[in-house]
Structures are given as structure tokens and as C-alpha cells.
Amino acid sequence: MDIAGRAHAGENLAKVLVLREPERGPPIVMSDALSVNTINEDEANIRSPCLAHGRRKFTELEEVFPAECQGVIEALDTVFEHEATTRAQGLRAAARLAYHQEHSGPIRAALKVSLEEQIRERLVEPNGSLGKGFQYLLNHWERLTQFLRVPGAPLDNNTVERALKLMIRQRRNSLF
């Protein structure tokens, strides 16, 4: 069975999950929030999109909308700092979850209120690039906050993406 190739993660997921031992419980499935990666939507999977992708939408707009992006970036940076603290302390999944609930939960709640308020008061053009960044976070909020509810849910998939980039670079370089 070919479980690799040029297909998107969502297109290969069903093939991979067939190989998973059922007693392991529901897997945490992480990818970006592209619709092609949610083809095999299933309640048995815990979807957790990459929070770094959400942050990136604002760092790309920071030059154009510095004041509007600053609060979002600072809030997300603080959450990532909390994650670094949990790693440095070697916290296991349950302790990490409790730490994030205590320290990151209020930050995420305040960020959501701020985003919703700015859209409701039309301080941000919903169809503009900044509004689309706001909508990305709000539309995927439940999944982007899995790390506040599910023990072991990661914030991002940067480590895996870096590893994949090495393989892709090698494949491209070997063509010539």
C-alpha cells in the first residue's frame, strides 16, 4: 500500500490510519487548515491545525498593519513561550495541559474577544488581507486551541515540516 507520494496529507490519512492499532485511541491529526487536508474528516480523529500557520498570516502583514498585527503576534508569541517553558521543564502531557490552561488559556480567551470585537465594530475590513487573517483564527479557533483541552496536542508542526523540507530539497537536488 502506497501511503506516500505527492498527495496532500488529508488524501493519505485514511491509508495511514488503517495501519494504526485501534487500542491506541484517537490520533491527533496536525496539518495546516487547508480544506484538502480535511478530506477524511472523522470524529475519531482529533484535528489540531498548526498555530504557527495562523501566526504567519500576521507576520506577513506586519509591515502593512503594524498596530493591528502587534497584539495578535505578541499574544501568540507568549503562548509559544509557554510551550517552550513546558518543554524546558520536561512536563508530561497532563502537566503540560494544566500549565497551558492556567497560563495560555486567558491569553487565548482575550485574543478571541479582541478579534471578534474588531470585526464586529468594523475596525478591520473582513474581505481584506487582515480580515482574512482574523477570520482564519476565528474560523479554526476550536481546533487551534486543542492544546488547551487535549493532553499532548501540539501547537505546531514546525519540527516535522523542517524534516520534510530536507527530504524534498534532496529529491529536487537529485534531479539535476
Short mmCIF file of N, CA and C in Angstrom, two decimals:
data_model
loop_
_atom_site.label_atom_id
_atom_site.label_comp_id
_atom_site.label_asym_id
_atom_site.label_seq_id
_atom_site.Cartn_x
_atom_site.Cartn_y
_atom_site.Cartn_z
N MET A 1 0.85 -1.17 0.00
CA MET A 1 0.00 0.00 0.00
C MET A 1 0.90 1.23 0.00
N ASP A 2 0.66 2.11 -0.94
CA ASP A 2 1.44 3.33 -1.07
C ASP A 2 0.81 4.42 -0.20
N ILE A 3 1.51 4.82 0.87
CA ILE A 3 0.97 5.85 1.76
C ILE A 3 1.73 7.16 1.62
N ALA A 4 2.63 7.22 0.69
CA ALA A 4 3.39 8.44 0.46
C ALA A 4 3.11 8.91 -0.96
N GLY A 5 3.78 9.94 -1.34
CA GLY A 5 3.61 10.43 -2.70
C GLY A 5 3.37 11.92 -2.71
N ARG A 6 2.80 12.38 -3.77
CA ARG A 6 2.61 13.81 -3.97
C ARG A 6 1.24 14.30 -3.48
N ALA A 7 0.44 13.44 -2.92
CA ALA A 7 -0.88 13.84 -2.44
C ALA A 7 -0.76 14.66 -1.16
N HIS A 8 -1.82 15.43 -0.86
CA HIS A 8 -1.86 16.19 0.38
C HIS A 8 -2.06 15.24 1.56
N ALA A 9 -1.76 15.72 2.75
CA ALA A 9 -1.86 14.90 3.95
C ALA A 9 -3.24 14.29 4.11
N GLY A 10 -4.28 15.08 3.87
CA GLY A 10 -5.64 14.59 4.02
C GLY A 10 -5.98 13.46 3.07
N GLU A 11 -5.35 13.45 1.91
CA GLU A 11 -5.61 12.41 0.92
C GLU A 11 -4.94 11.09 1.31
N ASN A 12 -3.89 11.15 2.10
CA ASN A 12 -3.18 9.95 2.53
C ASN A 12 -3.61 9.46 3.90
N LEU A 13 -4.35 10.25 4.63
CA LEU A 13 -4.67 9.94 6.03
C LEU A 13 -5.38 8.61 6.20
N ALA A 14 -6.39 8.34 5.40
CA ALA A 14 -7.16 7.10 5.54
C ALA A 14 -6.25 5.88 5.39
N LYS A 15 -5.29 5.96 4.46
CA LYS A 15 -4.37 4.84 4.24
C LYS A 15 -3.47 4.61 5.45
N VAL A 16 -3.06 5.69 6.07
CA VAL A 16 -2.18 5.59 7.24
C VAL A 16 -2.95 5.06 8.45
N LEU A 17 -4.17 5.53 8.64
CA LEU A 17 -4.94 5.14 9.82
C LEU A 17 -5.34 3.67 9.81
N VAL A 18 -5.41 3.06 8.63
CA VAL A 18 -5.71 1.63 8.54
C VAL A 18 -4.60 0.83 9.24
N LEU A 19 -3.38 1.36 9.22
CA LEU A 19 -2.24 0.68 9.82
C LEU A 19 -2.12 0.91 11.32
N ARG A 20 -2.90 1.82 11.88
CA ARG A 20 -2.81 2.18 13.29
C ARG A 20 -3.54 1.17 14.16
N GLU A 21 -2.93 0.83 15.30
CA GLU A 21 -3.55 -0.09 16.25
C GLU A 21 -4.75 0.60 16.90
N PRO A 22 -5.93 -0.03 16.87
CA PRO A 22 -7.14 0.61 17.40
C PRO A 22 -7.07 0.93 18.90
N GLU A 23 -6.33 0.17 19.65
CA GLU A 23 -6.25 0.38 21.11
C GLU A 23 -5.47 1.64 21.49
N ARG A 24 -4.85 2.28 20.53
CA ARG A 24 -4.07 3.48 20.82
C ARG A 24 -4.92 4.72 21.01
N GLY A 25 -6.22 4.63 20.73
CA GLY A 25 -7.11 5.77 20.89
C GLY A 25 -7.07 6.69 19.68
N PRO A 26 -7.84 7.76 19.73
CA PRO A 26 -7.91 8.64 18.57
C PRO A 26 -6.59 9.39 18.35
N PRO A 27 -6.14 9.43 17.11
CA PRO A 27 -4.90 10.15 16.82
C PRO A 27 -5.14 11.65 16.76
N ILE A 28 -4.10 12.40 17.11
CA ILE A 28 -4.13 13.85 16.94
C ILE A 28 -3.56 14.12 15.55
N VAL A 29 -4.39 14.64 14.66
CA VAL A 29 -4.00 14.86 13.28
C VAL A 29 -3.67 16.34 13.12
N MET A 30 -2.42 16.62 12.77
CA MET A 30 -1.99 18.01 12.63
C MET A 30 -1.58 18.28 11.20
N SER A 31 -2.03 19.40 10.69
CA SER A 31 -1.65 19.90 9.38
C SER A 31 -2.04 21.36 9.36
N ASP A 32 -1.87 22.00 8.22
CA ASP A 32 -2.42 23.34 8.12
C ASP A 32 -3.93 23.18 7.93
N ALA A 33 -4.65 24.25 7.89
CA ALA A 33 -6.11 24.18 7.85
C ALA A 33 -6.68 24.17 6.44
N LEU A 34 -5.86 23.87 5.43
CA LEU A 34 -6.36 23.79 4.06
C LEU A 34 -7.47 22.74 3.98
N SER A 35 -8.50 23.02 3.21
CA SER A 35 -9.62 22.09 3.10
C SER A 35 -9.18 20.74 2.53
N VAL A 36 -8.15 20.72 1.69
CA VAL A 36 -7.68 19.46 1.11
C VAL A 36 -7.09 18.54 2.18
N ASN A 37 -6.68 19.10 3.30
CA ASN A 37 -6.13 18.28 4.39
C ASN A 37 -7.21 17.78 5.34
N THR A 38 -8.45 18.12 5.09
CA THR A 38 -9.54 17.64 5.94
C THR A 38 -10.51 16.78 5.14
N ILE A 39 -10.01 16.15 4.07
CA ILE A 39 -10.85 15.32 3.21
C ILE A 39 -11.48 14.18 4.01
N ASN A 40 -10.70 13.51 4.82
CA ASN A 40 -11.20 12.37 5.59
C ASN A 40 -11.60 12.82 6.98
N GLU A 41 -12.51 13.77 7.05
CA GLU A 41 -12.98 14.30 8.33
C GLU A 41 -13.67 13.17 9.08
N ASP A 42 -13.28 12.97 10.32
CA ASP A 42 -13.78 11.85 11.10
C ASP A 42 -13.76 12.24 12.56
N GLU A 43 -14.85 11.95 13.28
CA GLU A 43 -14.89 12.28 14.71
C GLU A 43 -13.86 11.48 15.51
N ALA A 44 -13.40 10.36 14.94
CA ALA A 44 -12.44 9.53 15.65
C ALA A 44 -11.04 10.16 15.66
N ASN A 45 -10.84 11.19 14.87
CA ASN A 45 -9.56 11.89 14.83
C ASN A 45 -9.69 13.21 15.55
N ILE A 46 -8.64 13.61 16.23
CA ILE A 46 -8.61 14.91 16.88
C ILE A 46 -7.83 15.84 15.95
N ARG A 47 -8.53 16.77 15.33
CA ARG A 47 -7.89 17.71 14.40
C ARG A 47 -7.27 18.86 15.18
N SER A 48 -6.05 19.16 14.84
CA SER A 48 -5.32 20.23 15.53
C SER A 48 -4.44 20.95 14.51
N PRO A 49 -4.97 21.99 13.85
CA PRO A 49 -4.16 22.70 12.86
C PRO A 49 -2.97 23.40 13.51
N CYS A 50 -1.99 23.70 12.71
CA CYS A 50 -0.76 24.32 13.17
C CYS A 50 -0.98 25.79 13.52
N LEU A 51 -0.73 26.14 14.76
CA LEU A 51 -0.90 27.53 15.22
C LEU A 51 0.14 28.45 14.59
N ALA A 52 1.29 27.91 14.24
CA ALA A 52 2.32 28.73 13.59
C ALA A 52 1.85 29.23 12.23
N HIS A 53 1.00 28.46 11.54
CA HIS A 53 0.45 28.92 10.27
C HIS A 53 -0.46 30.13 10.50
N GLY A 54 -1.22 30.10 11.58
CA GLY A 54 -2.07 31.24 11.92
C GLY A 54 -1.25 32.47 12.26
N ARG A 55 -0.17 32.27 13.01
CA ARG A 55 0.72 33.38 13.37
C ARG A 55 1.37 33.98 12.13
N ARG A 56 1.76 33.12 11.21
CA ARG A 56 2.45 33.56 9.99
C ARG A 56 1.59 34.52 9.17
N LYS A 57 0.29 34.34 9.20
CA LYS A 57 -0.60 35.25 8.45
C LYS A 57 -0.43 36.69 8.94
N PHE A 58 -0.12 36.86 10.22
CA PHE A 58 0.03 38.20 10.78
C PHE A 58 1.46 38.73 10.62
N THR A 59 2.45 37.87 10.68
CA THR A 59 3.82 38.35 10.47
C THR A 59 4.01 38.81 9.03
N GLU A 60 3.28 38.18 8.09
CA GLU A 60 3.36 38.60 6.69
C GLU A 60 2.70 39.96 6.46
N LEU A 61 1.77 40.34 7.33
CA LEU A 61 1.05 41.61 7.19
C LEU A 61 1.56 42.69 8.13
N GLU A 62 2.54 42.36 8.94
CA GLU A 62 3.00 43.27 9.99
C GLU A 62 3.51 44.60 9.44
N GLU A 63 4.14 44.60 8.29
CA GLU A 63 4.64 45.85 7.71
C GLU A 63 3.51 46.78 7.30
N VAL A 64 2.43 46.20 6.80
CA VAL A 64 1.30 46.99 6.30
C VAL A 64 0.37 47.41 7.44
N PHE A 65 0.15 46.51 8.41
CA PHE A 65 -0.75 46.77 9.54
C PHE A 65 -0.01 46.54 10.86
N PRO A 66 0.99 47.36 11.18
CA PRO A 66 1.81 47.07 12.36
C PRO A 66 1.02 47.08 13.67
N ALA A 67 0.19 48.06 13.88
CA ALA A 67 -0.54 48.15 15.15
C ALA A 67 -1.55 47.02 15.30
N GLU A 68 -2.26 46.70 14.22
CA GLU A 68 -3.28 45.66 14.27
C GLU A 68 -2.68 44.27 14.47
N CYS A 69 -1.53 44.04 13.89
CA CYS A 69 -0.89 42.73 13.98
C CYS A 69 -0.12 42.54 15.28
N GLN A 70 0.36 43.62 15.86
CA GLN A 70 1.23 43.52 17.03
C GLN A 70 0.58 42.75 18.18
N GLY A 71 -0.68 43.06 18.48
CA GLY A 71 -1.35 42.38 19.60
C GLY A 71 -1.51 40.90 19.36
N VAL A 72 -1.85 40.52 18.14
CA VAL A 72 -2.03 39.11 17.81
C VAL A 72 -0.70 38.38 17.91
N ILE A 73 0.33 38.96 17.32
CA ILE A 73 1.65 38.32 17.32
C ILE A 73 2.19 38.19 18.74
N GLU A 74 2.04 39.23 19.55
CA GLU A 74 2.52 39.18 20.93
C GLU A 74 1.78 38.11 21.73
N ALA A 75 0.47 38.02 21.54
CA ALA A 75 -0.31 37.00 22.27
C ALA A 75 0.15 35.60 21.87
N LEU A 76 0.31 35.37 20.57
CA LEU A 76 0.72 34.04 20.11
C LEU A 76 2.17 33.74 20.52
N ASP A 77 3.03 34.76 20.49
CA ASP A 77 4.41 34.56 20.94
C ASP A 77 4.45 34.15 22.41
N THR A 78 3.59 34.74 23.22
CA THR A 78 3.54 34.39 24.64
C THR A 78 3.11 32.93 24.81
N VAL A 79 2.13 32.50 24.02
CA VAL A 79 1.70 31.10 24.08
C VAL A 79 2.85 30.18 23.69
N PHE A 80 3.60 30.55 22.64
CA PHE A 80 4.74 29.73 22.23
C PHE A 80 5.85 29.75 23.29
N GLU A 81 6.01 30.86 23.99
CA GLU A 81 6.96 30.91 25.11
C GLU A 81 6.54 29.96 26.22
N HIS A 82 5.25 29.89 26.48
CA HIS A 82 4.75 28.94 27.48
C HIS A 82 5.04 27.51 27.05
N GLU A 83 4.89 27.24 25.76
CA GLU A 83 5.22 25.91 25.26
C GLU A 83 6.70 25.60 25.46
N ALA A 84 7.55 26.58 25.21
CA ALA A 84 8.99 26.39 25.42
C ALA A 84 9.28 26.09 26.89
N THR A 85 8.56 26.75 27.78
CA THR A 85 8.73 26.50 29.22
C THR A 85 8.33 25.07 29.55
N THR A 86 7.22 24.58 29.00
CA THR A 86 6.80 23.21 29.29
C THR A 86 7.83 22.21 28.78
N ARG A 87 8.45 22.50 27.66
CA ARG A 87 9.49 21.60 27.13
C ARG A 87 10.73 21.64 28.00
N ALA A 88 11.13 22.86 28.40
CA ALA A 88 12.33 23.01 29.23
C ALA A 88 12.15 22.30 30.57
N GLN A 89 10.93 22.32 31.09
CA GLN A 89 10.65 21.66 32.36
C GLN A 89 10.38 20.17 32.20
N GLY A 90 10.31 19.71 30.94
CA GLY A 90 10.07 18.29 30.67
C GLY A 90 8.71 17.82 31.14
N LEU A 91 7.71 18.66 31.06
CA LEU A 91 6.37 18.31 31.54
C LEU A 91 5.74 17.24 30.65
N ARG A 92 5.11 16.28 31.29
CA ARG A 92 4.36 15.27 30.57
C ARG A 92 3.04 15.87 30.11
N ALA A 93 2.30 15.12 29.30
CA ALA A 93 1.10 15.64 28.65
C ALA A 93 0.09 16.27 29.62
N ALA A 94 -0.24 15.60 30.70
CA ALA A 94 -1.25 16.12 31.63
C ALA A 94 -0.77 17.40 32.32
N ALA A 95 0.49 17.42 32.74
CA ALA A 95 1.04 18.61 33.40
C ALA A 95 1.17 19.76 32.40
N ARG A 96 1.53 19.45 31.18
CA ARG A 96 1.63 20.46 30.13
C ARG A 96 0.26 21.07 29.85
N LEU A 97 -0.75 20.21 29.79
CA LEU A 97 -2.12 20.67 29.57
C LEU A 97 -2.53 21.63 30.68
N ALA A 98 -2.29 21.26 31.93
CA ALA A 98 -2.65 22.11 33.07
C ALA A 98 -1.90 23.45 33.01
N TYR A 99 -0.63 23.39 32.65
CA TYR A 99 0.17 24.62 32.54
C TYR A 99 -0.43 25.56 31.49
N HIS A 100 -0.74 25.01 30.32
CA HIS A 100 -1.31 25.83 29.26
C HIS A 100 -2.69 26.36 29.65
N GLN A 101 -3.49 25.53 30.30
CA GLN A 101 -4.80 26.00 30.72
C GLN A 101 -4.68 27.20 31.67
N GLU A 102 -3.70 27.13 32.56
CA GLU A 102 -3.52 28.22 33.53
C GLU A 102 -2.88 29.46 32.89
N HIS A 103 -1.86 29.26 32.08
CA HIS A 103 -1.09 30.40 31.57
C HIS A 103 -1.50 30.87 30.17
N SER A 104 -1.79 29.93 29.28
CA SER A 104 -2.12 30.30 27.90
C SER A 104 -3.62 30.51 27.69
N GLY A 105 -4.43 29.83 28.48
CA GLY A 105 -5.88 29.92 28.33
C GLY A 105 -6.40 31.35 28.39
N PRO A 106 -6.03 32.12 29.42
CA PRO A 106 -6.52 33.51 29.49
C PRO A 106 -6.05 34.38 28.32
N ILE A 107 -4.85 34.13 27.85
CA ILE A 107 -4.31 34.90 26.71
C ILE A 107 -5.13 34.60 25.46
N ARG A 108 -5.39 33.32 25.22
CA ARG A 108 -6.18 32.92 24.06
C ARG A 108 -7.60 33.47 24.15
N ALA A 109 -8.20 33.43 25.33
CA ALA A 109 -9.57 33.94 25.51
C ALA A 109 -9.62 35.43 25.21
N ALA A 110 -8.65 36.20 25.72
CA ALA A 110 -8.60 37.64 25.48
C ALA A 110 -8.37 37.94 24.01
N LEU A 111 -7.55 37.14 23.36
CA LEU A 111 -7.29 37.33 21.93
C LEU A 111 -8.56 37.11 21.12
N LYS A 112 -9.30 36.08 21.45
CA LYS A 112 -10.54 35.80 20.72
C LYS A 112 -11.53 36.96 20.87
N VAL A 113 -11.69 37.46 22.08
CA VAL A 113 -12.59 38.59 22.33
C VAL A 113 -12.14 39.80 21.51
N SER A 114 -10.85 40.06 21.47
CA SER A 114 -10.30 41.19 20.73
C SER A 114 -10.56 41.05 19.23
N LEU A 115 -10.31 39.87 18.69
CA LEU A 115 -10.53 39.64 17.26
C LEU A 115 -12.00 39.82 16.90
N GLU A 116 -12.87 39.22 17.69
CA GLU A 116 -14.31 39.32 17.42
C GLU A 116 -14.80 40.76 17.53
N GLU A 117 -14.29 41.47 18.52
CA GLU A 117 -14.69 42.87 18.73
C GLU A 117 -14.26 43.75 17.55
N GLN A 118 -13.04 43.56 17.08
CA GLN A 118 -12.55 44.37 15.96
C GLN A 118 -13.34 44.11 14.69
N ILE A 119 -13.75 42.86 14.48
CA ILE A 119 -14.57 42.55 13.31
C ILE A 119 -15.98 43.10 13.50
N ARG A 120 -16.56 42.90 14.67
CA ARG A 120 -17.92 43.38 14.95
C ARG A 120 -18.03 44.89 14.81
N GLU A 121 -17.02 45.61 15.29
CA GLU A 121 -17.04 47.06 15.22
C GLU A 121 -16.50 47.60 13.89
N ARG A 122 -16.24 46.69 12.97
CA ARG A 122 -15.76 47.02 11.62
C ARG A 122 -14.47 47.85 11.63
N LEU A 123 -13.60 47.52 12.57
CA LEU A 123 -12.28 48.16 12.62
C LEU A 123 -11.34 47.48 11.62
N VAL A 124 -11.77 46.31 11.15
CA VAL A 124 -10.99 45.53 10.19
C VAL A 124 -11.91 45.18 9.04
N GLU A 125 -11.44 45.39 7.83
CA GLU A 125 -12.21 45.02 6.64
C GLU A 125 -12.23 43.50 6.52
N PRO A 126 -13.40 42.88 6.66
CA PRO A 126 -13.48 41.41 6.66
C PRO A 126 -12.93 40.75 5.40
N ASN A 127 -13.06 41.43 4.25
CA ASN A 127 -12.59 40.84 3.00
C ASN A 127 -11.15 41.21 2.66
N GLY A 128 -10.55 42.06 3.48
CA GLY A 128 -9.16 42.45 3.25
C GLY A 128 -8.20 41.39 3.79
N SER A 129 -6.94 41.57 3.52
CA SER A 129 -5.95 40.59 3.95
C SER A 129 -5.90 40.45 5.47
N LEU A 130 -6.01 41.56 6.21
CA LEU A 130 -6.01 41.48 7.67
C LEU A 130 -7.27 40.79 8.17
N GLY A 131 -8.41 41.13 7.60
CA GLY A 131 -9.66 40.48 7.98
C GLY A 131 -9.63 38.99 7.72
N LYS A 132 -8.98 38.59 6.64
CA LYS A 132 -8.87 37.16 6.35
C LYS A 132 -7.98 36.46 7.38
N GLY A 133 -6.95 37.15 7.86
CA GLY A 133 -6.14 36.59 8.94
C GLY A 133 -6.95 36.42 10.21
N PHE A 134 -7.76 37.43 10.54
CA PHE A 134 -8.64 37.35 11.71
C PHE A 134 -9.60 36.18 11.54
N GLN A 135 -10.22 36.09 10.35
CA GLN A 135 -11.20 35.03 10.11
C GLN A 135 -10.56 33.64 10.15
N TYR A 136 -9.32 33.53 9.70
CA TYR A 136 -8.63 32.24 9.77
C TYR A 136 -8.56 31.77 11.22
N LEU A 137 -8.11 32.65 12.10
CA LEU A 137 -8.01 32.27 13.51
C LEU A 137 -9.38 31.97 14.09
N LEU A 138 -10.36 32.81 13.82
CA LEU A 138 -11.69 32.61 14.39
C LEU A 138 -12.40 31.39 13.81
N ASN A 139 -12.29 31.17 12.51
CA ASN A 139 -12.95 30.01 11.88
C ASN A 139 -12.39 28.69 12.37
N HIS A 140 -11.12 28.67 12.73
CA HIS A 140 -10.47 27.43 13.17
C HIS A 140 -10.17 27.45 14.67
N TRP A 141 -10.82 28.35 15.39
CA TRP A 141 -10.50 28.57 16.81
C TRP A 141 -10.55 27.29 17.63
N GLU A 142 -11.63 26.54 17.49
CA GLU A 142 -11.81 25.33 18.30
C GLU A 142 -10.64 24.37 18.10
N ARG A 143 -10.25 24.19 16.88
CA ARG A 143 -9.15 23.27 16.59
C ARG A 143 -7.79 23.86 16.95
N LEU A 144 -7.63 25.16 16.74
CA LEU A 144 -6.35 25.81 17.07
C LEU A 144 -6.10 25.87 18.57
N THR A 145 -7.12 25.58 19.36
CA THR A 145 -6.95 25.60 20.82
C THR A 145 -7.04 24.19 21.41
N GLN A 146 -6.80 23.17 20.61
CA GLN A 146 -6.82 21.79 21.13
C GLN A 146 -5.81 21.60 22.26
N PHE A 147 -4.70 22.32 22.21
CA PHE A 147 -3.67 22.16 23.24
C PHE A 147 -4.18 22.60 24.61
N LEU A 148 -5.33 23.29 24.66
CA LEU A 148 -5.94 23.69 25.93
C LEU A 148 -6.96 22.66 26.44
N ARG A 149 -7.23 21.62 25.64
CA ARG A 149 -8.23 20.62 26.02
C ARG A 149 -7.73 19.18 25.92
N VAL A 150 -6.80 18.93 25.03
CA VAL A 150 -6.38 17.55 24.75
C VAL A 150 -4.94 17.36 25.21
N PRO A 151 -4.70 16.44 26.16
CA PRO A 151 -3.32 16.18 26.58
C PRO A 151 -2.46 15.74 25.40
N GLY A 152 -1.32 16.38 25.25
CA GLY A 152 -0.38 16.01 24.19
C GLY A 152 -0.62 16.69 22.85
N ALA A 153 -1.70 17.47 22.71
CA ALA A 153 -1.95 18.14 21.44
C ALA A 153 -0.88 19.20 21.21
N PRO A 154 -0.19 19.13 20.08
CA PRO A 154 0.88 20.09 19.82
C PRO A 154 0.34 21.44 19.36
N LEU A 155 1.16 22.47 19.48
CA LEU A 155 0.79 23.80 19.00
C LEU A 155 1.10 23.95 17.52
N ASP A 156 2.18 23.32 17.09
CA ASP A 156 2.60 23.48 15.69
C ASP A 156 3.25 22.20 15.19
N ASN A 157 3.47 22.16 13.90
CA ASN A 157 4.15 21.02 13.30
C ASN A 157 5.46 21.45 12.64
N ASN A 158 6.11 22.46 13.21
CA ASN A 158 7.33 23.00 12.62
C ASN A 158 8.45 21.97 12.53
N THR A 159 8.60 21.13 13.53
CA THR A 159 9.67 20.14 13.53
C THR A 159 9.50 19.18 12.35
N VAL A 160 8.28 18.73 12.14
CA VAL A 160 8.01 17.81 11.04
C VAL A 160 8.20 18.51 9.70
N GLU A 161 7.73 19.75 9.60
CA GLU A 161 7.88 20.49 8.33
C GLU A 161 9.34 20.70 7.99
N ARG A 162 10.17 20.99 8.99
CA ARG A 162 11.61 21.15 8.73
C ARG A 162 12.22 19.85 8.22
N ALA A 163 11.82 18.73 8.82
CA ALA A 163 12.35 17.43 8.39
C ALA A 163 11.90 17.11 6.96
N LEU A 164 10.64 17.41 6.65
CA LEU A 164 10.14 17.15 5.30
C LEU A 164 10.84 18.02 4.27
N LYS A 165 11.14 19.26 4.63
CA LYS A 165 11.83 20.14 3.69
C LYS A 165 13.20 19.60 3.32
N LEU A 166 13.87 18.96 4.25
CA LEU A 166 15.17 18.35 3.95
C LEU A 166 15.02 17.26 2.90
N MET A 167 13.99 16.42 3.06
CA MET A 167 13.78 15.34 2.09
C MET A 167 13.38 15.90 0.73
N ILE A 168 12.54 16.91 0.72
CA ILE A 168 12.10 17.50 -0.54
C ILE A 168 13.27 18.17 -1.25
N ARG A 169 14.10 18.86 -0.48
CA ARG A 169 15.28 19.50 -1.07
C ARG A 169 16.20 18.45 -1.68
N GLN A 170 16.39 17.34 -0.98
CA GLN A 170 17.24 16.27 -1.51
C GLN A 170 16.65 15.71 -2.79
N ARG A 171 15.33 15.52 -2.81
CA ARG A 171 14.68 14.98 -4.02
C ARG A 171 14.86 15.94 -5.18
N ARG A 172 14.67 17.23 -4.94
CA ARG A 172 14.82 18.22 -6.01
C ARG A 172 16.26 18.30 -6.48
N ASN A 173 17.20 18.28 -5.54
CA ASN A 173 18.62 18.36 -5.91
C ASN A 173 19.07 17.14 -6.70
N SER A 174 18.48 16.00 -6.42
CA SER A 174 18.92 14.79 -7.12
C SER A 174 18.41 14.72 -8.56
N LEU A 175 17.51 15.61 -8.93
CA LEU A 175 17.02 15.63 -10.31
C LEU A 175 18.07 16.15 -11.28
N PHE A 176 18.99 16.95 -10.78
CA PHE A 176 19.95 17.59 -11.69
C PHE A 176 21.33 17.09 -11.42
#
